[in-house]
């Protein structure tokens, strides 16, 4: 379970240009590498699997793997790059408050995860995979360090966007603390998911419980951020 599922729109599916097909092949290869690596890490442990083993399982060279993923840890944490790009784009949208932008991203992530969970014929197996994925990260120091580093990078990028919205610099304390607080909502969602994963009766209920926790935390942040980088045309509530 890589934590990221590729979704193709009708327009993308209809794109038969050379560039479009090349891009699609690259994205599918990236997903195959990540999915294969994650399955192997879950079965054998992160440290017991070499990048060369992943390459062999996918029928490619080790160099090819590193062309897609600069470090081994990125194979299992590939969604973090997507988060960074989505965060910068969302925060730059003047029609949304910073909290609204982050909530939209988190809700899409949570919705994709619970939809994937609902697609499993054996619900307990799906829940076990999610739990094992989280356990793998928590039990592997290098994965925790990589996750922390990438989230720090995401916070730095978010601070730049927030500073630009407020007419400040990224070194000012307000965009710095605002960015770190917004990134904290990912931790709230992860902790809430662990809390309810085995007690929520359905994926739909799991989504509702986790989303409610995230929105409670978001309301607290929204109170503090309401006077900082909030477009006048945006709604006052943190809901999307």
Coordinates of C-alpha atoms in Angstrom, one line a residue:
X1 CA 0.0 0.0 0.0
X2 CA 1.7 3.2 -1.2
X3 CA -0.9 5.6 0.2
X4 CA -1.3 7.0 -3.3
X5 CA -3.6 5.9 -6.0
X6 CA -3.4 7.3 -9.6
X7 CA -6.7 8.6 -11.0
X8 CA -7.0 9.4 -14.7
X9 CA -9.6 11.9 -16.0
X10 CA -11.4 11.3 -19.2
X11 CA -9.3 14.0 -20.9
X12 CA -6.1 12.3 -19.8
X13 CA -7.3 8.9 -21.0
X14 CA -8.2 10.4 -24.3
X15 CA -4.8 12.0 -24.7
X16 CA -2.9 10.0 -27.4
X17 CA -0.1 12.5 -28.0
X18 CA 3.5 11.2 -27.6
X19 CA 4.1 13.4 -24.7
X20 CA 0.9 12.4 -22.9
X21 CA 1.6 8.7 -23.4
X22 CA 5.2 9.0 -22.2
X23 CA 4.1 10.9 -19.1
X24 CA 1.4 8.2 -18.4
X25 CA 4.0 5.4 -18.7
X26 CA 6.3 7.2 -16.3
X27 CA 3.6 7.7 -13.8
X28 CA 2.5 4.1 -14.0
X29 CA 6.1 2.9 -13.6
X30 CA 6.6 5.1 -10.6
X31 CA 3.4 3.7 -9.0
X32 CA 4.5 0.1 -9.8
X33 CA 7.9 0.7 -8.2
X34 CA 6.3 2.2 -5.1
X35 CA 3.6 -0.4 -4.7
X36 CA 6.0 -3.3 -5.2
X37 CA 8.6 -1.9 -2.8
X38 CA 6.0 -1.2 -0.1
X39 CA 4.6 -4.7 -0.4
X40 CA 8.1 -6.1 0.0
X41 CA 8.9 -3.8 2.9
X42 CA 5.7 -4.8 4.7
X43 CA 6.5 -8.5 4.2
X44 CA 10.2 -8.6 5.0
X45 CA 11.0 -5.3 6.8
X46 CA 12.4 -2.1 5.3
X47 CA 16.1 -2.8 6.1
X48 CA 15.9 -6.4 4.8
X49 CA 15.0 -5.3 1.3
X50 CA 17.5 -3.7 -1.0
X51 CA 16.7 -1.3 -3.9
X52 CA 18.2 -4.0 -6.2
X53 CA 15.6 -6.4 -4.9
X54 CA 12.8 -4.0 -5.8
X55 CA 14.4 -3.4 -9.3
X56 CA 14.6 -7.2 -9.9
X57 CA 10.9 -7.7 -8.8
X58 CA 9.8 -5.0 -11.3
X59 CA 12.1 -6.2 -14.1
X60 CA 14.1 -3.0 -14.3
X61 CA 17.6 -1.9 -13.4
X62 CA 18.6 -0.5 -10.0
X63 CA 19.5 2.7 -11.9
X64 CA 16.0 3.0 -13.2
X65 CA 14.6 2.9 -9.6
X66 CA 16.9 5.7 -8.6
X67 CA 15.8 7.7 -11.6
X68 CA 12.3 7.8 -10.1
X69 CA 13.2 7.8 -6.4
X70 CA 16.5 9.5 -5.3
X71 CA 16.6 7.5 -2.0
X72 CA 15.2 4.2 -0.8
X73 CA 12.9 5.9 1.7
X74 CA 11.1 7.8 -1.0
X75 CA 9.8 4.4 -2.4
X76 CA 7.5 4.0 0.5
X77 CA 6.8 7.7 1.2
X78 CA 6.1 8.8 -2.4
X79 CA 2.8 10.6 -1.5
X80 CA 4.8 13.3 0.4
X81 CA 5.9 14.9 -2.8
X82 CA 2.3 15.1 -3.9
X83 CA 1.4 16.7 -0.6
X84 CA 4.0 19.4 -1.1
X85 CA 2.8 20.3 -4.5
X86 CA -0.9 20.3 -3.5
X87 CA -0.2 22.4 -0.4
X88 CA 1.6 25.1 -2.3
X89 CA -1.1 25.3 -5.0
X90 CA -3.9 25.3 -2.4
X91 CA -2.4 28.0 -0.2
X92 CA -1.8 30.2 -3.2
X93 CA -5.6 30.1 -4.1
X94 CA -6.9 33.5 -3.0
X95 CA -10.5 32.1 -2.9
X96 CA -9.6 29.9 0.1
X97 CA -8.3 30.6 3.6
X98 CA -5.2 28.7 4.5
X99 CA -7.2 26.3 6.7
X100 CA -9.8 25.7 4.0
X101 CA -7.0 24.9 1.5
X102 CA -5.5 22.3 3.8
X103 CA -8.8 20.7 4.7
X104 CA -9.5 20.1 1.0
X105 CA -6.2 18.3 0.6
X106 CA -6.7 16.2 3.8
X107 CA -10.3 15.3 2.9
X108 CA -9.2 14.1 -0.6
X109 CA -6.5 12.0 1.0
X110 CA -8.8 10.5 3.6
X111 CA -11.6 10.0 1.0
X112 CA -9.1 8.1 -1.3
X113 CA -8.0 5.9 1.6
X114 CA -11.5 5.0 2.8
X115 CA -12.7 4.4 -0.7
X116 CA -9.8 2.0 -1.2
X117 CA -10.7 0.3 2.1
X118 CA -14.3 0.0 1.0
X119 CA -13.2 -1.8 -2.2
X120 CA -11.6 -4.7 -0.3
X121 CA -13.6 -7.8 -0.2
X122 CA -12.2 -8.6 3.2
X123 CA -12.5 -5.4 5.3
X124 CA -10.3 -6.7 8.1
X125 CA -7.5 -7.4 5.5
X126 CA -7.8 -3.8 4.3
X127 CA -7.6 -2.4 7.8
X128 CA -4.7 -4.6 8.6
X129 CA -2.7 -3.3 5.6
X130 CA -3.3 0.3 6.7
X131 CA -2.2 -0.5 10.2
X132 CA 0.9 -2.3 9.1
X133 CA 1.8 0.6 6.8
X134 CA 1.7 2.9 9.8
X135 CA 3.6 0.5 12.0
X136 CA 6.3 0.1 9.3
X137 CA 7.0 3.9 9.4
X138 CA 6.9 4.1 13.2
X139 CA 9.3 1.1 13.5
X140 CA 11.8 2.4 11.0
X141 CA 14.1 5.3 12.1
X142 CA 15.2 6.2 8.6
X143 CA 11.6 6.4 7.4
X144 CA 10.6 8.6 10.4
X145 CA 13.6 10.8 9.7
X146 CA 12.8 11.1 6.0
X147 CA 9.1 11.9 6.8
X148 CA 10.2 14.6 9.2
X149 CA 12.6 16.1 6.7
X150 CA 10.1 16.2 3.8
X151 CA 7.4 17.7 6.1
X152 CA 9.9 20.4 7.2
X153 CA 10.4 21.1 3.5
X154 CA 6.7 21.3 3.0
X155 CA 6.4 23.7 5.9
X156 CA 9.1 25.9 4.4
X157 CA 7.3 26.0 1.1
X158 CA 4.0 26.8 2.8
X159 CA 5.7 29.6 4.7
X160 CA 6.8 31.2 1.5
X161 CA 3.3 31.1 0.0
X162 CA 1.7 32.4 3.2
X163 CA 4.3 35.2 3.4
X164 CA 3.6 36.3 -0.1
X165 CA -0.2 36.4 0.6
X166 CA 0.4 38.6 3.7
X167 CA 3.1 40.9 2.2
X168 CA 5.7 39.5 4.5
X169 CA 8.9 37.4 4.1
X170 CA 9.2 33.7 4.7
X171 CA 11.6 34.5 7.6
X172 CA 8.9 36.4 9.5
X173 CA 7.5 34.6 12.6
X174 CA 3.9 34.7 11.5
X175 CA 4.2 32.7 8.3
X176 CA 6.6 30.4 10.0
X177 CA 4.3 29.4 12.8
X178 CA 1.3 29.4 10.6
X179 CA 2.9 26.9 8.2
X180 CA 4.0 24.6 11.0
X181 CA 0.5 24.7 12.6
X182 CA -1.2 23.9 9.3
X183 CA 1.2 20.9 8.7
X184 CA 0.2 19.7 12.2
X185 CA -3.2 18.8 10.8
X186 CA -1.6 15.9 9.0
X187 CA -0.5 14.5 12.4
X188 CA -4.0 15.0 13.7
X189 CA -5.4 13.0 10.8
X190 CA -2.9 10.2 11.2
X191 CA -3.4 9.9 14.9
X192 CA -7.2 9.9 14.5
X193 CA -7.0 7.3 11.8
X194 CA -5.1 5.0 14.2
X195 CA -7.6 5.7 16.9
X196 CA -10.7 4.8 14.9
X197 CA -9.3 2.3 12.4
X198 CA -10.4 -0.8 14.2
X199 CA -13.5 0.5 15.9
X200 CA -15.4 2.3 13.1
X201 CA -17.9 -0.2 11.7
X202 CA -17.6 1.0 8.1
X203 CA -15.2 3.0 5.9
X204 CA -17.9 5.7 5.7
X205 CA -18.1 6.0 9.4
X206 CA -14.3 6.0 9.6
X207 CA -14.2 8.9 7.3
X208 CA -16.7 10.8 9.4
X209 CA -14.9 10.2 12.7
X210 CA -11.5 11.1 11.4
X211 CA -12.8 14.1 9.5
X212 CA -14.6 15.4 12.6
X213 CA -11.4 15.3 14.6
X214 CA -9.4 17.2 11.9
X215 CA -12.1 19.8 11.6
X216 CA -12.1 20.3 15.4
X217 CA -8.4 21.0 15.3
X218 CA -8.8 23.2 12.2
X219 CA -11.4 25.4 13.9
X220 CA -8.9 26.2 16.6
X221 CA -6.3 27.1 14.0
X222 CA -8.8 29.1 12.0
X223 CA -9.4 31.3 15.0
X224 CA -5.8 32.2 15.2
X225 CA -5.2 32.5 11.5
X226 CA -8.3 34.5 10.7
X227 CA -6.4 37.8 10.8
X228 CA -3.4 36.4 8.9
X229 CA -3.4 36.0 5.1
X230 CA -7.2 35.5 4.9
X231 CA -8.8 36.8 1.7
X232 CA -11.7 39.1 2.4
X233 CA -13.9 37.2 0.0
X234 CA -13.4 33.8 1.8
X235 CA -15.9 32.3 4.2
X236 CA -15.2 32.7 7.9
X237 CA -15.7 29.0 8.6
X238 CA -12.9 26.5 8.0
X239 CA -15.1 24.1 6.0
X240 CA -14.4 23.7 2.3

